[in-house]
mmCIF file with all atom_site columns, C-alpha atoms in Angstrom:
data_model
loop_
_atom_site.group_PDB
_atom_site.id
_atom_site.type_symbol
_atom_site.label_atom_id
_atom_site.label_alt_id
_atom_site.label_comp_id
_atom_site.label_asym_id
_atom_site.label_entity_id
_atom_site.label_seq_id
_atom_site.pdbx_PDB_ins_code
_atom_site.Cartn_x
_atom_site.Cartn_y
_atom_site.Cartn_z
_atom_site.occupancy
_atom_site.B_iso_or_equiv
_atom_site.pdbx_formal_charge
_atom_site.auth_seq_id
_atom_site.auth_comp_id
_atom_site.auth_asym_id
_atom_site.auth_atom_id
_atom_site.pdbx_PDB_model_num
ATOM 1  C CA . MET A 1 1  ? 187.050 -18.153 -69.584 1.00 69.00 ? 1  MET A CA 1
ATOM 2  C CA . SER A 1 2  ? 186.496 -14.438 -68.428 1.00 89.00 ? 2  SER A CA 1
ATOM 3  C CA . LYS A 1 3  ? 183.676 -14.117 -66.370 1.00 96.00 ? 3  LYS A CA 1
ATOM 4  C CA . LEU A 1 4  ? 180.208 -11.648 -67.606 1.00 97.00 ? 4  LEU A CA 1
ATOM 5  C CA . TYR A 1 5  ? 179.838 -9.281  -65.428 1.00 98.00 ? 5  TYR A CA 1
ATOM 6  C CA . ILE A 1 6  ? 175.738 -7.618  -66.152 1.00 98.00 ? 6  ILE A CA 1
ATOM 7  C CA . VAL A 1 7  ? 173.850 -4.930  -65.421 1.00 98.00 ? 7  VAL A CA 1
ATOM 8  C CA . ALA A 1 8  ? 170.155 -4.844  -66.425 1.00 98.00 ? 8  ALA A CA 1
ATOM 9  C CA . LEU A 1 9  ? 168.095 -1.531  -65.346 1.00 98.00 ? 9  LEU A CA 1
ATOM 10 C CA . PHE A 1 10 ? 164.981 -1.598  -65.099 1.00 97.00 ? 10 PHE A CA 1
ATOM 11 C CA . HIS A 1 11 ? 161.576 1.533   -65.047 1.00 97.00 ? 11 HIS A CA 1
ATOM 12 C CA . PHE A 1 12 ? 158.775 0.277   -63.830 1.00 98.00 ? 12 PHE A CA 1
ATOM 13 C CA . LYS A 1 13 ? 155.276 2.213   -64.145 1.00 97.00 ? 13 LYS A CA 1
ATOM 14 C CA . GLU A 1 14 ? 154.288 3.323   -60.205 1.00 94.00 ? 14 GLU A CA 1
ATOM 15 C CA . ASN A 1 15 ? 151.091 1.622   -59.973 1.00 96.00 ? 15 ASN A CA 1
ATOM 16 C CA . HIS A 1 16 ? 152.619 -1.816  -60.800 1.00 97.00 ? 16 HIS A CA 1
ATOM 17 C CA . LEU A 1 17 ? 155.621 -1.950  -58.219 1.00 97.00 ? 17 LEU A CA 1
ATOM 18 C CA . THR A 1 18 ? 153.992 -4.727  -56.316 1.00 97.00 ? 18 THR A CA 1
ATOM 19 C CA . ASP A 1 19 ? 153.590 -6.583  -59.431 1.00 98.00 ? 19 ASP A CA 1
ATOM 20 C CA . ALA A 1 20 ? 156.865 -5.767  -60.461 1.00 97.00 ? 20 ALA A CA 1
ATOM 21 C CA . LEU A 1 21 ? 158.637 -7.034  -57.480 1.00 97.00 ? 21 LEU A CA 1
ATOM 22 C CA . GLU A 1 22 ? 156.458 -10.306 -57.257 1.00 98.00 ? 22 GLU A CA 1
ATOM 23 C CA . LEU A 1 23 ? 157.947 -11.155 -60.710 1.00 98.00 ? 23 LEU A CA 1
ATOM 24 C CA . LEU A 1 24 ? 161.325 -9.905  -59.848 1.00 98.00 ? 24 LEU A CA 1
ATOM 25 C CA . GLU A 1 25 ? 161.564 -12.129 -56.673 1.00 98.00 ? 25 GLU A CA 1
ATOM 26 C CA . LYS A 1 26 ? 160.552 -15.365 -58.480 1.00 98.00 ? 26 LYS A CA 1
ATOM 27 C CA . LEU A 1 27 ? 162.827 -14.493 -61.386 1.00 98.00 ? 27 LEU A CA 1
ATOM 28 C CA . VAL A 1 28 ? 165.870 -13.479 -59.200 1.00 98.00 ? 28 VAL A CA 1
ATOM 29 C CA . THR A 1 29 ? 164.712 -16.737 -56.891 1.00 98.00 ? 29 THR A CA 1
ATOM 30 C CA . GLU A 1 30 ? 164.939 -18.803 -59.804 1.00 98.00 ? 30 GLU A CA 1
ATOM 31 C CA . THR A 1 31 ? 167.718 -17.110 -61.963 1.00 98.00 ? 31 THR A CA 1
ATOM 32 C CA . ARG A 1 32 ? 170.340 -17.592 -58.827 1.00 98.00 ? 32 ARG A CA 1
ATOM 33 C CA . LYS A 1 33 ? 170.048 -22.005 -59.621 1.00 98.00 ? 33 LYS A CA 1
ATOM 34 C CA . GLU A 1 34 ? 171.424 -21.912 -62.073 1.00 98.00 ? 34 GLU A CA 1
ATOM 35 C CA . ASP A 1 35 ? 175.017 -23.538 -63.003 1.00 98.00 ? 35 ASP A CA 1
ATOM 36 C CA . GLY A 1 36 ? 176.970 -20.678 -63.307 1.00 98.00 ? 36 GLY A CA 1
ATOM 37 C CA . CYS A 1 37 ? 175.466 -18.095 -62.107 1.00 98.00 ? 37 CYS A CA 1
ATOM 38 C CA . LEU A 1 38 ? 177.692 -16.256 -59.479 1.00 98.00 ? 38 LEU A CA 1
ATOM 39 C CA . GLN A 1 39 ? 175.955 -12.865 -58.530 1.00 98.00 ? 39 GLN A CA 1
ATOM 40 C CA . TYR A 1 40 ? 172.036 -12.472 -59.108 1.00 98.00 ? 40 TYR A CA 1
ATOM 41 C CA . ASP A 1 41 ? 170.981 -9.033  -57.072 1.00 98.00 ? 41 ASP A CA 1
ATOM 42 C CA . LEU A 1 42 ? 168.048 -6.892  -57.047 1.00 98.00 ? 42 LEU A CA 1
ATOM 43 C CA . ILE A 1 43 ? 168.475 -2.962  -56.150 1.00 98.00 ? 43 ILE A CA 1
ATOM 44 C CA . GLU A 1 44 ? 166.263 -1.086  -55.521 1.00 96.00 ? 44 GLU A CA 1
ATOM 45 C CA . GLU A 1 45 ? 167.263 3.185   -56.932 1.00 96.00 ? 45 GLU A CA 1
ATOM 46 C CA . SER A 1 46 ? 167.253 5.084   -53.733 1.00 95.00 ? 46 SER A CA 1
ATOM 47 C CA . GLU A 1 47 ? 166.164 8.204   -55.501 1.00 95.00 ? 47 GLU A CA 1
ATOM 48 C CA . ASN A 1 48 ? 163.823 7.307   -58.222 1.00 94.00 ? 48 ASN A CA 1
ATOM 49 C CA . LYS A 1 49 ? 160.657 5.659   -57.648 1.00 93.00 ? 49 LYS A CA 1
ATOM 50 C CA . GLY A 1 50 ? 160.309 2.254   -59.696 1.00 95.00 ? 50 GLY A CA 1
ATOM 51 C CA . VAL A 1 51 ? 163.913 1.890   -60.956 1.00 97.00 ? 51 VAL A CA 1
ATOM 52 C CA . PHE A 1 52 ? 165.684 -0.943  -60.128 1.00 98.00 ? 52 PHE A CA 1
ATOM 53 C CA . PHE A 1 53 ? 168.706 -2.862  -61.374 1.00 97.00 ? 53 PHE A CA 1
ATOM 54 C CA . LEU A 1 54 ? 169.956 -6.606  -61.532 1.00 98.00 ? 54 LEU A CA 1
ATOM 55 C CA . MET A 1 55 ? 173.657 -6.635  -60.689 1.00 98.00 ? 55 MET A CA 1
ATOM 56 C CA . GLU A 1 56 ? 174.686 -10.463 -62.284 1.00 98.00 ? 56 GLU A CA 1
ATOM 57 C CA . LEU A 1 57 ? 177.867 -12.235 -61.935 1.00 98.00 ? 57 LEU A CA 1
ATOM 58 C CA . TRP A 1 58 ? 178.063 -15.256 -64.093 1.00 98.00 ? 58 TRP A CA 1
ATOM 59 C CA . GLU A 1 59 ? 180.995 -17.692 -64.493 1.00 97.00 ? 59 GLU A CA 1
ATOM 60 C CA . SER A 1 60 ? 181.144 -17.535 -67.986 1.00 96.00 ? 60 SER A CA 1
ATOM 61 C CA . GLU A 1 61 ? 179.352 -16.433 -71.685 1.00 95.00 ? 61 GLU A CA 1
ATOM 62 C CA . ALA A 1 62 ? 177.851 -20.140 -72.222 1.00 96.00 ? 62 ALA A CA 1
ATOM 63 C CA . HIS A 1 63 ? 176.389 -19.475 -68.934 1.00 97.00 ? 63 HIS A CA 1
ATOM 64 C CA . HIS A 1 64 ? 174.316 -16.551 -69.522 1.00 97.00 ? 64 HIS A CA 1
ATOM 65 C CA . ARG A 1 65 ? 173.276 -17.885 -72.376 1.00 97.00 ? 65 ARG A CA 1
ATOM 66 C CA . GLU A 1 66 ? 171.863 -20.858 -70.721 1.00 98.00 ? 66 GLU A CA 1
ATOM 67 C CA . HIS A 1 67 ? 170.267 -17.966 -68.817 1.00 97.00 ? 67 HIS A CA 1
ATOM 68 C CA . ASN A 1 68 ? 169.081 -16.155 -71.335 1.00 97.00 ? 68 ASN A CA 1
ATOM 69 C CA . ALA A 1 69 ? 167.173 -19.083 -72.882 1.00 98.00 ? 69 ALA A CA 1
ATOM 70 C CA . SER A 1 70 ? 165.886 -20.640 -70.042 1.00 98.00 ? 70 SER A CA 1
ATOM 71 C CA . GLU A 1 71 ? 161.804 -20.616 -69.533 1.00 98.00 ? 71 GLU A CA 1
ATOM 72 C CA . HIS A 1 72 ? 161.599 -18.164 -65.664 1.00 97.00 ? 72 HIS A CA 1
ATOM 73 C CA . LEU A 1 73 ? 163.211 -15.425 -67.972 1.00 97.00 ? 73 LEU A CA 1
ATOM 74 C CA . ALA A 1 74 ? 161.173 -15.685 -70.928 1.00 98.00 ? 74 ALA A CA 1
ATOM 75 C CA . ASP A 1 75 ? 157.962 -15.799 -68.815 1.00 98.00 ? 75 ASP A CA 1
ATOM 76 C CA . PHE A 1 76 ? 159.165 -12.874 -67.260 1.00 97.00 ? 76 PHE A CA 1
ATOM 77 C CA . ARG A 1 77 ? 160.069 -11.184 -69.889 1.00 96.00 ? 77 ARG A CA 1
ATOM 78 C CA . LYS A 1 78 ? 156.494 -11.864 -70.985 1.00 97.00 ? 78 LYS A CA 1
ATOM 79 C CA . ALA A 1 79 ? 154.413 -11.018 -67.961 1.00 98.00 ? 79 ALA A CA 1
ATOM 80 C CA . ALA A 1 80 ? 156.534 -7.415  -67.387 1.00 97.00 ? 80 ALA A CA 1
ATOM 81 C CA . ALA A 1 81 ? 156.624 -5.968  -70.663 1.00 97.00 ? 81 ALA A CA 1
ATOM 82 C CA . PRO A 1 82 ? 153.441 -4.358  -70.351 1.00 97.00 ? 82 PRO A CA 1
ATOM 83 C CA . LEU A 1 83 ? 154.185 -3.062  -66.509 1.00 97.00 ? 83 LEU A CA 1
ATOM 84 C CA . PHE A 1 84 ? 157.491 -1.302  -67.505 1.00 97.00 ? 84 PHE A CA 1
ATOM 85 C CA . GLU A 1 85 ? 158.111 2.919   -67.440 1.00 96.00 ? 85 GLU A CA 1
ATOM 86 C CA . SER A 1 86 ? 160.453 2.124   -70.357 1.00 95.00 ? 86 SER A CA 1
ATOM 87 C CA . SER A 1 87 ? 162.425 -0.648  -72.522 1.00 94.00 ? 87 SER A CA 1
ATOM 88 C CA . ALA A 1 88 ? 164.963 -1.963  -70.169 1.00 94.00 ? 88 ALA A CA 1
ATOM 89 C CA . GLU A 1 89 ? 169.205 -0.929  -70.833 1.00 97.00 ? 89 GLU A CA 1
ATOM 90 C CA . VAL A 1 90 ? 171.412 -3.915  -70.325 1.00 97.00 ? 90 VAL A CA 1
ATOM 91 C CA . TYR A 1 91 ? 175.258 -3.265  -70.093 1.00 97.00 ? 91 TYR A CA 1
ATOM 92 C CA . ARG A 1 92 ? 177.552 -5.987  -70.741 1.00 96.00 ? 92 ARG A CA 1
ATOM 93 C CA . GLY A 1 93 ? 181.364 -6.206  -69.601 1.00 95.00 ? 93 GLY A CA 1
ATOM 94 C CA . ALA A 1 94 ? 184.351 -7.660  -67.868 1.00 91.00 ? 94 ALA A CA 1
ATOM 95 C CA . LYS A 1 95 ? 186.248 -6.881  -64.682 1.00 90.00 ? 95 LYS A CA 1
ATOM 96 C CA . LEU A 1 96 ? 188.955 -4.663  -65.478 1.00 91.00 ? 96 LEU A CA 1
ATOM 97 C CA . PHE A 1 97 ? 190.494 -4.512  -62.013 1.00 91.00 ? 97 PHE A CA 1
#
């Protein structure tokens, strides 16, 4: 079973950064408790205000599917939607070497 690597990129409106960070903190805290979550780190882009990315590592695709069905992720998506400057971008892959 291969581990799943994900990078999720978010661009929030500058006037909503405080609210966005509160939502992201809750999401990260709850997600790190999930079975199969090996890494879930929020990174702030250093040159573009309002740009953040999540570095995710999951034990398996099945664990990530459970995460996608979680209540706290659904809550985040609903609350964060009006705060986005643009749609989130998600990149998934497997480690090559």
